[in-house]
Amino acid sequence: MSKSLLRLICLGGWLACANLAGAGQVTSQVELQLGELVVDHDRSIAEITRLQGQDGSSARYGLGLFLSHVEFESSVSGSPTRPGDVLVRTRIKTRPTLYIAREFAKGSCAYAVILDHERQHYQFDLEAVRALPAQAEGIAREAFAGTAPSEAALARAQARFLERLRHVHDQRTFPRHARIDAPESYRRLGAACGGEIGRTLQGTLKR
């Protein structure tokens, strides 16, 4: 799953934004800063289960988990020569982490199966983030259309833009994550590797 943070910036202060009359051209520039995937093998099934609960997962036990912190930052500037033109610069940063319970030894069949399952979440999330630059310009045009050149109006437009961008990302990722975590998927995991995953889980629960 993904967690997001939104930040609003106006380059040069609001004085520089005073040239945004709301009737000119809106241009979007997006920079992606994709963090390297970190695989964490230090947490127990109990610890990952608690992390899952905090993230809203319905899974009963946490054998593995993918989490991505996605941060959206936006800055808005106007043109000194073409009043009304808007340049929206957006930086999207990701910090993806994949957890595998330490009860599953690295190199084992169970470790590989759980890693493959969680990597599906990572790949879907990565695809969704990489699709955002192509969508950002249309979202920016909608958000800033007819915006008055006032501090409050520009702040609202910028907030609309970031919220909509985040919403588009969430809409693309959450249904896919849910499909990967369907009950049938967990049944296959439990039976994989000759039942190794199920036996390890049962042994942990008996302690």
PDB file of C-alpha atoms in Angstrom:
ATOM      1  CA  MET A   1       0.000   0.000   0.000  1.00  0.00           C
ATOM      2  CA  SER A   2       1.008   3.616  -0.362  1.00  0.00           C
ATOM      3  CA  LYS A   3       1.006   6.501   2.066  1.00  0.00           C
ATOM      4  CA  SER A   4       1.232  10.040   0.751  1.00  0.00           C
ATOM      5  CA  LEU A   5       2.237  13.487   1.940  1.00  0.00           C
ATOM      6  CA  LEU A   6       1.330  16.718   0.163  1.00  0.00           C
ATOM      7  CA  ARG A   7       3.367  19.923   0.237  1.00  0.00           C
ATOM      8  CA  LEU A   8       2.550  23.305  -1.289  1.00  0.00           C
ATOM      9  CA  ILE A   9       5.182  25.850  -2.322  1.00  0.00           C
ATOM     10  CA  CYS A  10       5.009  29.073  -4.306  1.00  0.00           C
ATOM     11  CA  LEU A  11       8.398  29.921  -5.770  1.00  0.00           C
ATOM     12  CA  GLY A  12       9.635  33.381  -4.880  1.00  0.00           C
ATOM     13  CA  GLY A  13       6.769  33.948  -2.463  1.00  0.00           C
ATOM     14  CA  TRP A  14       3.275  35.095  -3.330  1.00  0.00           C
ATOM     15  CA  LEU A  15       4.612  38.281  -4.921  1.00  0.00           C
ATOM     16  CA  ALA A  16       5.956  36.160  -7.783  1.00  0.00           C
ATOM     17  CA  CYS A  17       2.537  34.529  -8.089  1.00  0.00           C
ATOM     18  CA  ALA A  18       0.724  37.818  -8.496  1.00  0.00           C
ATOM     19  CA  ASN A  19       1.091  37.504 -12.285  1.00  0.00           C
ATOM     20  CA  LEU A  20      -1.173  34.443 -12.355  1.00  0.00           C
ATOM     21  CA  ALA A  21      -4.364  35.881 -13.770  1.00  0.00           C
ATOM     22  CA  GLY A  22      -6.008  32.513 -14.339  1.00  0.00           C
ATOM     23  CA  ALA A  23      -6.705  32.987 -18.065  1.00  0.00           C
ATOM     24  CA  GLY A  24      -3.371  32.016 -19.617  1.00  0.00           C
ATOM     25  CA  GLN A  25      -1.571  28.800 -20.442  1.00  0.00           C
ATOM     26  CA  VAL A  26      -0.978  26.191 -17.741  1.00  0.00           C
ATOM     27  CA  THR A  27       2.178  24.121 -18.097  1.00  0.00           C
ATOM     28  CA  SER A  28       3.167  21.170 -15.920  1.00  0.00           C
ATOM     29  CA  GLN A  29       6.642  19.813 -15.220  1.00  0.00           C
ATOM     30  CA  VAL A  30       7.007  16.643 -13.155  1.00  0.00           C
ATOM     31  CA  GLU A  31      10.179  15.234 -11.622  1.00  0.00           C
ATOM     32  CA  LEU A  32      10.116  11.660 -10.362  1.00  0.00           C
ATOM     33  CA  GLN A  33      12.498  10.666  -7.584  1.00  0.00           C
ATOM     34  CA  LEU A  34      11.979   6.924  -7.281  1.00  0.00           C
ATOM     35  CA  GLY A  35      13.561   5.511  -4.162  1.00  0.00           C
ATOM     36  CA  GLU A  36      15.379   2.199  -4.259  1.00  0.00           C
ATOM     37  CA  LEU A  37      13.346  -0.737  -2.980  1.00  0.00           C
ATOM     38  CA  VAL A  38      14.447  -1.761   0.519  1.00  0.00           C
ATOM     39  CA  VAL A  39      13.833  -5.368   1.618  1.00  0.00           C
ATOM     40  CA  ASP A  40      13.425  -5.619   5.407  1.00  0.00           C
ATOM     41  CA  HIS A  41      13.876  -9.152   6.798  1.00  0.00           C
ATOM     42  CA  ASP A  42      14.236  -8.182  10.451  1.00  0.00           C
ATOM     43  CA  ARG A  43      10.622  -8.169  11.645  1.00  0.00           C
ATOM     44  CA  SER A  44       8.574 -11.079  12.970  1.00  0.00           C
ATOM     45  CA  ILE A  45       5.183 -12.252  11.738  1.00  0.00           C
ATOM     46  CA  ALA A  46       3.617 -10.565  14.785  1.00  0.00           C
ATOM     47  CA  GLU A  47       5.335  -7.245  14.023  1.00  0.00           C
ATOM     48  CA  ILE A  48       4.349  -7.303  10.339  1.00  0.00           C
ATOM     49  CA  THR A  49       0.774  -8.212  11.310  1.00  0.00           C
ATOM     50  CA  ARG A  50       0.633  -5.074  13.459  1.00  0.00           C
ATOM     51  CA  LEU A  51       2.035  -2.984  10.584  1.00  0.00           C
ATOM     52  CA  GLN A  52      -0.616  -4.424   8.286  1.00  0.00           C
ATOM     53  CA  GLY A  53      -3.352  -3.432  10.700  1.00  0.00           C
ATOM     54  CA  GLN A  54      -2.097   0.158  10.788  1.00  0.00           C
ATOM     55  CA  ASP A  55      -2.177   0.260   6.984  1.00  0.00           C
ATOM     56  CA  GLY A  56      -5.745  -1.011   6.769  1.00  0.00           C
ATOM     57  CA  SER A  57      -4.975  -4.476   5.431  1.00  0.00           C
ATOM     58  CA  SER A  58      -7.590  -7.171   6.017  1.00  0.00           C
ATOM     59  CA  ALA A  59      -5.038 -10.006   6.047  1.00  0.00           C
ATOM     60  CA  ARG A  60      -5.131 -12.012   9.274  1.00  0.00           C
ATOM     61  CA  TYR A  61      -1.386 -12.649   9.496  1.00  0.00           C
ATOM     62  CA  GLY A  62       1.547 -10.644   8.151  1.00  0.00           C
ATOM     63  CA  LEU A  63       3.905 -12.962   6.304  1.00  0.00           C
ATOM     64  CA  GLY A  64       5.100 -10.096   4.136  1.00  0.00           C
ATOM     65  CA  LEU A  65       4.098  -6.517   3.423  1.00  0.00           C
ATOM     66  CA  PHE A  66       4.791  -3.795   0.875  1.00  0.00           C
ATOM     67  CA  LEU A  67       4.616  -0.160   1.977  1.00  0.00           C
ATOM     68  CA  SER A  68       5.500   2.906  -0.062  1.00  0.00           C
ATOM     69  CA  HIS A  69       5.728   6.429   1.288  1.00  0.00           C
ATOM     70  CA  VAL A  70       4.800   8.718  -1.624  1.00  0.00           C
ATOM     71  CA  GLU A  71       5.466  12.437  -1.231  1.00  0.00           C
ATOM     72  CA  PHE A  72       3.998  15.044  -3.567  1.00  0.00           C
ATOM     73  CA  GLU A  73       5.551  18.542  -3.622  1.00  0.00           C
ATOM     74  CA  SER A  74       4.289  21.313  -5.873  1.00  0.00           C
ATOM     75  CA  SER A  75       5.493  24.826  -6.670  1.00  0.00           C
ATOM     76  CA  VAL A  76       3.694  27.434  -8.754  1.00  0.00           C
ATOM     77  CA  SER A  77       5.198  30.380 -10.592  1.00  0.00           C
ATOM     78  CA  GLY A  78       3.902  32.982 -13.006  1.00  0.00           C
ATOM     79  CA  SER A  79       5.435  34.569 -16.091  1.00  0.00           C
ATOM     80  CA  PRO A  80       6.867  38.104 -15.759  1.00  0.00           C
ATOM     81  CA  THR A  81       6.121  38.768 -19.452  1.00  0.00           C
ATOM     82  CA  ARG A  82       2.868  36.850 -19.969  1.00  0.00           C
ATOM     83  CA  PRO A  83       0.460  37.591 -17.115  1.00  0.00           C
ATOM     84  CA  GLY A  84      -1.884  34.701 -16.545  1.00  0.00           C
ATOM     85  CA  ASP A  85       0.502  31.928 -17.555  1.00  0.00           C
ATOM     86  CA  VAL A  86       1.089  29.294 -14.892  1.00  0.00           C
ATOM     87  CA  LEU A  87       3.990  26.897 -14.502  1.00  0.00           C
ATOM     88  CA  VAL A  88       3.293  24.064 -12.063  1.00  0.00           C
ATOM     89  CA  ARG A  89       6.389  22.142 -11.011  1.00  0.00           C
ATOM     90  CA  THR A  90       5.792  18.889  -9.171  1.00  0.00           C
ATOM     91  CA  ARG A  91       8.237  16.569  -7.463  1.00  0.00           C
ATOM     92  CA  ILE A  92       7.083  13.051  -6.611  1.00  0.00           C
ATOM     93  CA  LYS A  93       9.294  11.081  -4.232  1.00  0.00           C
ATOM     94  CA  THR A  94       8.858   7.444  -3.263  1.00  0.00           C
ATOM     95  CA  ARG A  95      10.364   5.379  -0.453  1.00  0.00           C
ATOM     96  CA  PRO A  96       9.310   1.753  -1.026  1.00  0.00           C
ATOM     97  CA  THR A  97       9.895  -0.936   1.600  1.00  0.00           C
ATOM     98  CA  LEU A  98       9.137  -4.644   1.299  1.00  0.00           C
ATOM     99  CA  TYR A  99       8.906  -6.658   4.523  1.00  0.00           C
ATOM    100  CA  ILE A 100       9.364 -10.430   4.780  1.00  0.00           C
ATOM    101  CA  ALA A 101       8.894 -12.096   8.168  1.00  0.00           C
ATOM    102  CA  ARG A 102      12.160 -13.328   9.623  1.00  0.00           C
ATOM    103  CA  GLU A 103      10.595 -16.729  10.349  1.00  0.00           C
ATOM    104  CA  PHE A 104      11.057 -17.472   6.635  1.00  0.00           C
ATOM    105  CA  ALA A 105      14.761 -18.052   6.035  1.00  0.00           C
ATOM    106  CA  LYS A 106      16.397 -16.173   3.189  1.00  0.00           C
ATOM    107  CA  GLY A 107      17.008 -18.578   0.328  1.00  0.00           C
ATOM    108  CA  SER A 108      14.081 -20.821   1.270  1.00  0.00           C
ATOM    109  CA  CYS A 109      11.169 -21.572  -1.039  1.00  0.00           C
ATOM    110  CA  ALA A 110       8.810 -19.727   1.301  1.00  0.00           C
ATOM    111  CA  TYR A 111      10.988 -16.598   1.289  1.00  0.00           C
ATOM    112  CA  ALA A 112      11.045 -16.587  -2.531  1.00  0.00           C
ATOM    113  CA  VAL A 113       7.266 -17.043  -2.820  1.00  0.00           C
ATOM    114  CA  ILE A 114       6.486 -14.252  -0.345  1.00  0.00           C
ATOM    115  CA  LEU A 115       9.055 -11.978  -1.992  1.00  0.00           C
ATOM    116  CA  ASP A 116       7.450 -12.581  -5.394  1.00  0.00           C
ATOM    117  CA  HIS A 117       3.985 -11.824  -3.986  1.00  0.00           C
ATOM    118  CA  GLU A 118       5.053  -8.537  -2.402  1.00  0.00           C
ATOM    119  CA  ARG A 119       7.033  -7.543  -5.507  1.00  0.00           C
ATOM    120  CA  GLN A 120       3.744  -7.584  -7.415  1.00  0.00           C
ATOM    121  CA  HIS A 121       2.538  -4.802  -5.110  1.00  0.00           C
ATOM    122  CA  TYR A 122       5.764  -2.897  -5.717  1.00  0.00           C
ATOM    123  CA  GLN A 123       5.531  -3.213  -9.510  1.00  0.00           C
ATOM    124  CA  PHE A 124       1.929  -2.038  -9.594  1.00  0.00           C
ATOM    125  CA  ASP A 125       2.777   0.944  -7.407  1.00  0.00           C
ATOM    126  CA  LEU A 126       5.782   1.804  -9.587  1.00  0.00           C
ATOM    127  CA  GLU A 127       3.673   1.687 -12.758  1.00  0.00           C
ATOM    128  CA  ALA A 128       1.097   4.014 -11.210  1.00  0.00           C
ATOM    129  CA  VAL A 129       3.724   6.581 -10.180  1.00  0.00           C
ATOM    130  CA  ARG A 130       5.416   6.493 -13.592  1.00  0.00           C
ATOM    131  CA  ALA A 131       2.058   7.213 -15.261  1.00  0.00           C
ATOM    132  CA  LEU A 132       1.507  10.426 -13.260  1.00  0.00           C
ATOM    133  CA  PRO A 133       3.609  12.879 -15.360  1.00  0.00           C
ATOM    134  CA  ALA A 134       1.431  12.221 -18.427  1.00  0.00           C
ATOM    135  CA  GLN A 135      -1.700  12.927 -16.391  1.00  0.00           C
ATOM    136  CA  ALA A 136      -0.438  15.931 -14.440  1.00  0.00           C
ATOM    137  CA  GLU A 137      -0.846  18.576 -17.158  1.00  0.00           C
ATOM    138  CA  GLY A 138      -4.548  17.910 -17.660  1.00  0.00           C
ATOM    139  CA  ILE A 139      -5.097  17.883 -13.897  1.00  0.00           C
ATOM    140  CA  ALA A 140      -3.194  21.180 -13.555  1.00  0.00           C
ATOM    141  CA  ARG A 141      -5.264  22.848 -16.303  1.00  0.00           C
ATOM    142  CA  GLU A 142      -8.487  21.809 -14.583  1.00  0.00           C
ATOM    143  CA  ALA A 143      -7.277  22.887 -11.137  1.00  0.00           C
ATOM    144  CA  PHE A 144      -6.081  26.357 -12.203  1.00  0.00           C
ATOM    145  CA  ALA A 145      -8.773  27.183 -14.784  1.00  0.00           C
ATOM    146  CA  GLY A 146     -10.277  30.595 -14.025  1.00  0.00           C
ATOM    147  CA  THR A 147      -8.227  31.070 -10.848  1.00  0.00           C
ATOM    148  CA  ALA A 148      -8.151  34.649  -9.596  1.00  0.00           C
ATOM    149  CA  PRO A 149      -4.689  36.195  -8.952  1.00  0.00           C
ATOM    150  CA  SER A 150      -5.039  36.156  -5.185  1.00  0.00           C
ATOM    151  CA  GLU A 151      -3.073  34.312  -2.561  1.00  0.00           C
ATOM    152  CA  ALA A 152      -6.091  32.413  -1.266  1.00  0.00           C
ATOM    153  CA  ALA A 153      -7.377  31.428  -4.710  1.00  0.00           C
ATOM    154  CA  LEU A 154      -3.969  30.219  -5.871  1.00  0.00           C
ATOM    155  CA  ALA A 155      -3.476  28.208  -2.686  1.00  0.00           C
ATOM    156  CA  ARG A 156      -6.840  26.529  -3.213  1.00  0.00           C
ATOM    157  CA  ALA A 157      -6.014  25.739  -6.849  1.00  0.00           C
ATOM    158  CA  GLN A 158      -2.646  24.302  -5.878  1.00  0.00           C
ATOM    159  CA  ALA A 159      -4.250  22.179  -3.164  1.00  0.00           C
ATOM    160  CA  ARG A 160      -6.868  20.935  -5.652  1.00  0.00           C
ATOM    161  CA  PHE A 161      -4.132  19.976  -8.082  1.00  0.00           C
ATOM    162  CA  LEU A 162      -2.154  17.968  -5.530  1.00  0.00           C
ATOM    163  CA  GLU A 163      -5.213  16.285  -4.042  1.00  0.00           C
ATOM    164  CA  ARG A 164      -6.432  15.272  -7.491  1.00  0.00           C
ATOM    165  CA  LEU A 165      -2.994  13.974  -8.470  1.00  0.00           C
ATOM    166  CA  ARG A 166      -2.816  11.897  -5.296  1.00  0.00           C
ATOM    167  CA  HIS A 167      -6.374  10.663  -5.878  1.00  0.00           C
ATOM    168  CA  VAL A 168      -5.510   9.509  -9.402  1.00  0.00           C
ATOM    169  CA  HIS A 169      -2.517   7.613  -8.016  1.00  0.00           C
ATOM    170  CA  ASP A 170      -4.634   5.966  -5.317  1.00  0.00           C
ATOM    171  CA  GLN A 171      -7.357   5.008  -7.786  1.00  0.00           C
ATOM    172  CA  ARG A 172      -4.824   3.213  -9.946  1.00  0.00           C
ATOM    173  CA  THR A 173      -3.080   1.357  -7.132  1.00  0.00           C
ATOM    174  CA  PHE A 174      -5.616   0.373  -4.471  1.00  0.00           C
ATOM    175  CA  PRO A 175      -7.854  -1.872  -6.648  1.00  0.00           C
ATOM    176  CA  ARG A 176      -4.774  -3.680  -7.941  1.00  0.00           C
ATOM    177  CA  HIS A 177      -3.431  -4.219  -4.446  1.00  0.00           C
ATOM    178  CA  ALA A 178      -6.820  -5.635  -3.447  1.00  0.00           C
ATOM    179  CA  ARG A 179      -6.784  -8.093  -6.363  1.00  0.00           C
ATOM    180  CA  ILE A 180      -3.302  -9.335  -5.436  1.00  0.00           C
ATOM    181  CA  ASP A 181      -4.497  -9.874  -1.851  1.00  0.00           C
ATOM    182  CA  ALA A 182      -7.690 -11.724  -2.762  1.00  0.00           C
ATOM    183  CA  PRO A 183      -8.532 -14.747  -0.532  1.00  0.00           C
ATOM    184  CA  GLU A 184      -7.595 -17.193  -3.296  1.00  0.00           C
ATOM    185  CA  SER A 185      -4.127 -15.634  -3.439  1.00  0.00           C
ATOM    186  CA  TYR A 186      -3.607 -16.273   0.275  1.00  0.00           C
ATOM    187  CA  ARG A 187      -4.835 -19.853  -0.086  1.00  0.00           C
ATOM    188  CA  ARG A 188      -2.204 -20.443  -2.768  1.00  0.00           C
ATOM    189  CA  LEU A 189       0.460 -18.923  -0.520  1.00  0.00           C
ATOM    190  CA  GLY A 190      -0.524 -21.201   2.353  1.00  0.00           C
ATOM    191  CA  ALA A 191      -0.217 -24.294   0.160  1.00  0.00           C
ATOM    192  CA  ALA A 192       3.009 -23.252  -1.593  1.00  0.00           C
ATOM    193  CA  CYS A 193       6.367 -24.940  -1.084  1.00  0.00           C
ATOM    194  CA  GLY A 194       4.779 -28.204   0.029  1.00  0.00           C
ATOM    195  CA  GLY A 195       2.941 -26.421   2.820  1.00  0.00           C
ATOM    196  CA  GLU A 196       6.112 -24.839   4.263  1.00  0.00           C
ATOM    197  CA  ILE A 197       4.462 -21.453   4.741  1.00  0.00           C
ATOM    198  CA  GLY A 198       1.415 -22.901   6.495  1.00  0.00           C
ATOM    199  CA  ARG A 199       3.560 -25.086   8.777  1.00  0.00           C
ATOM    200  CA  THR A 200       5.797 -22.151   9.736  1.00  0.00           C
ATOM    201  CA  LEU A 201       2.787 -20.018  10.541  1.00  0.00           C
ATOM    202  CA  GLN A 202       1.169 -22.744  12.629  1.00  0.00           C
ATOM    203  CA  GLY A 203       4.427 -23.298  14.503  1.00  0.00           C
ATOM    204  CA  THR A 204       4.660 -19.586  15.264  1.00  0.00           C
ATOM    205  CA  LEU A 205       1.082 -19.439  16.541  1.00  0.00           C
ATOM    206  CA  LYS A 206       1.692 -22.325  18.960  1.00  0.00           C
ATOM    207  CA  ARG A 207       4.554 -20.552  20.717  1.00  0.00           C
TER     208      ARG A 207
END
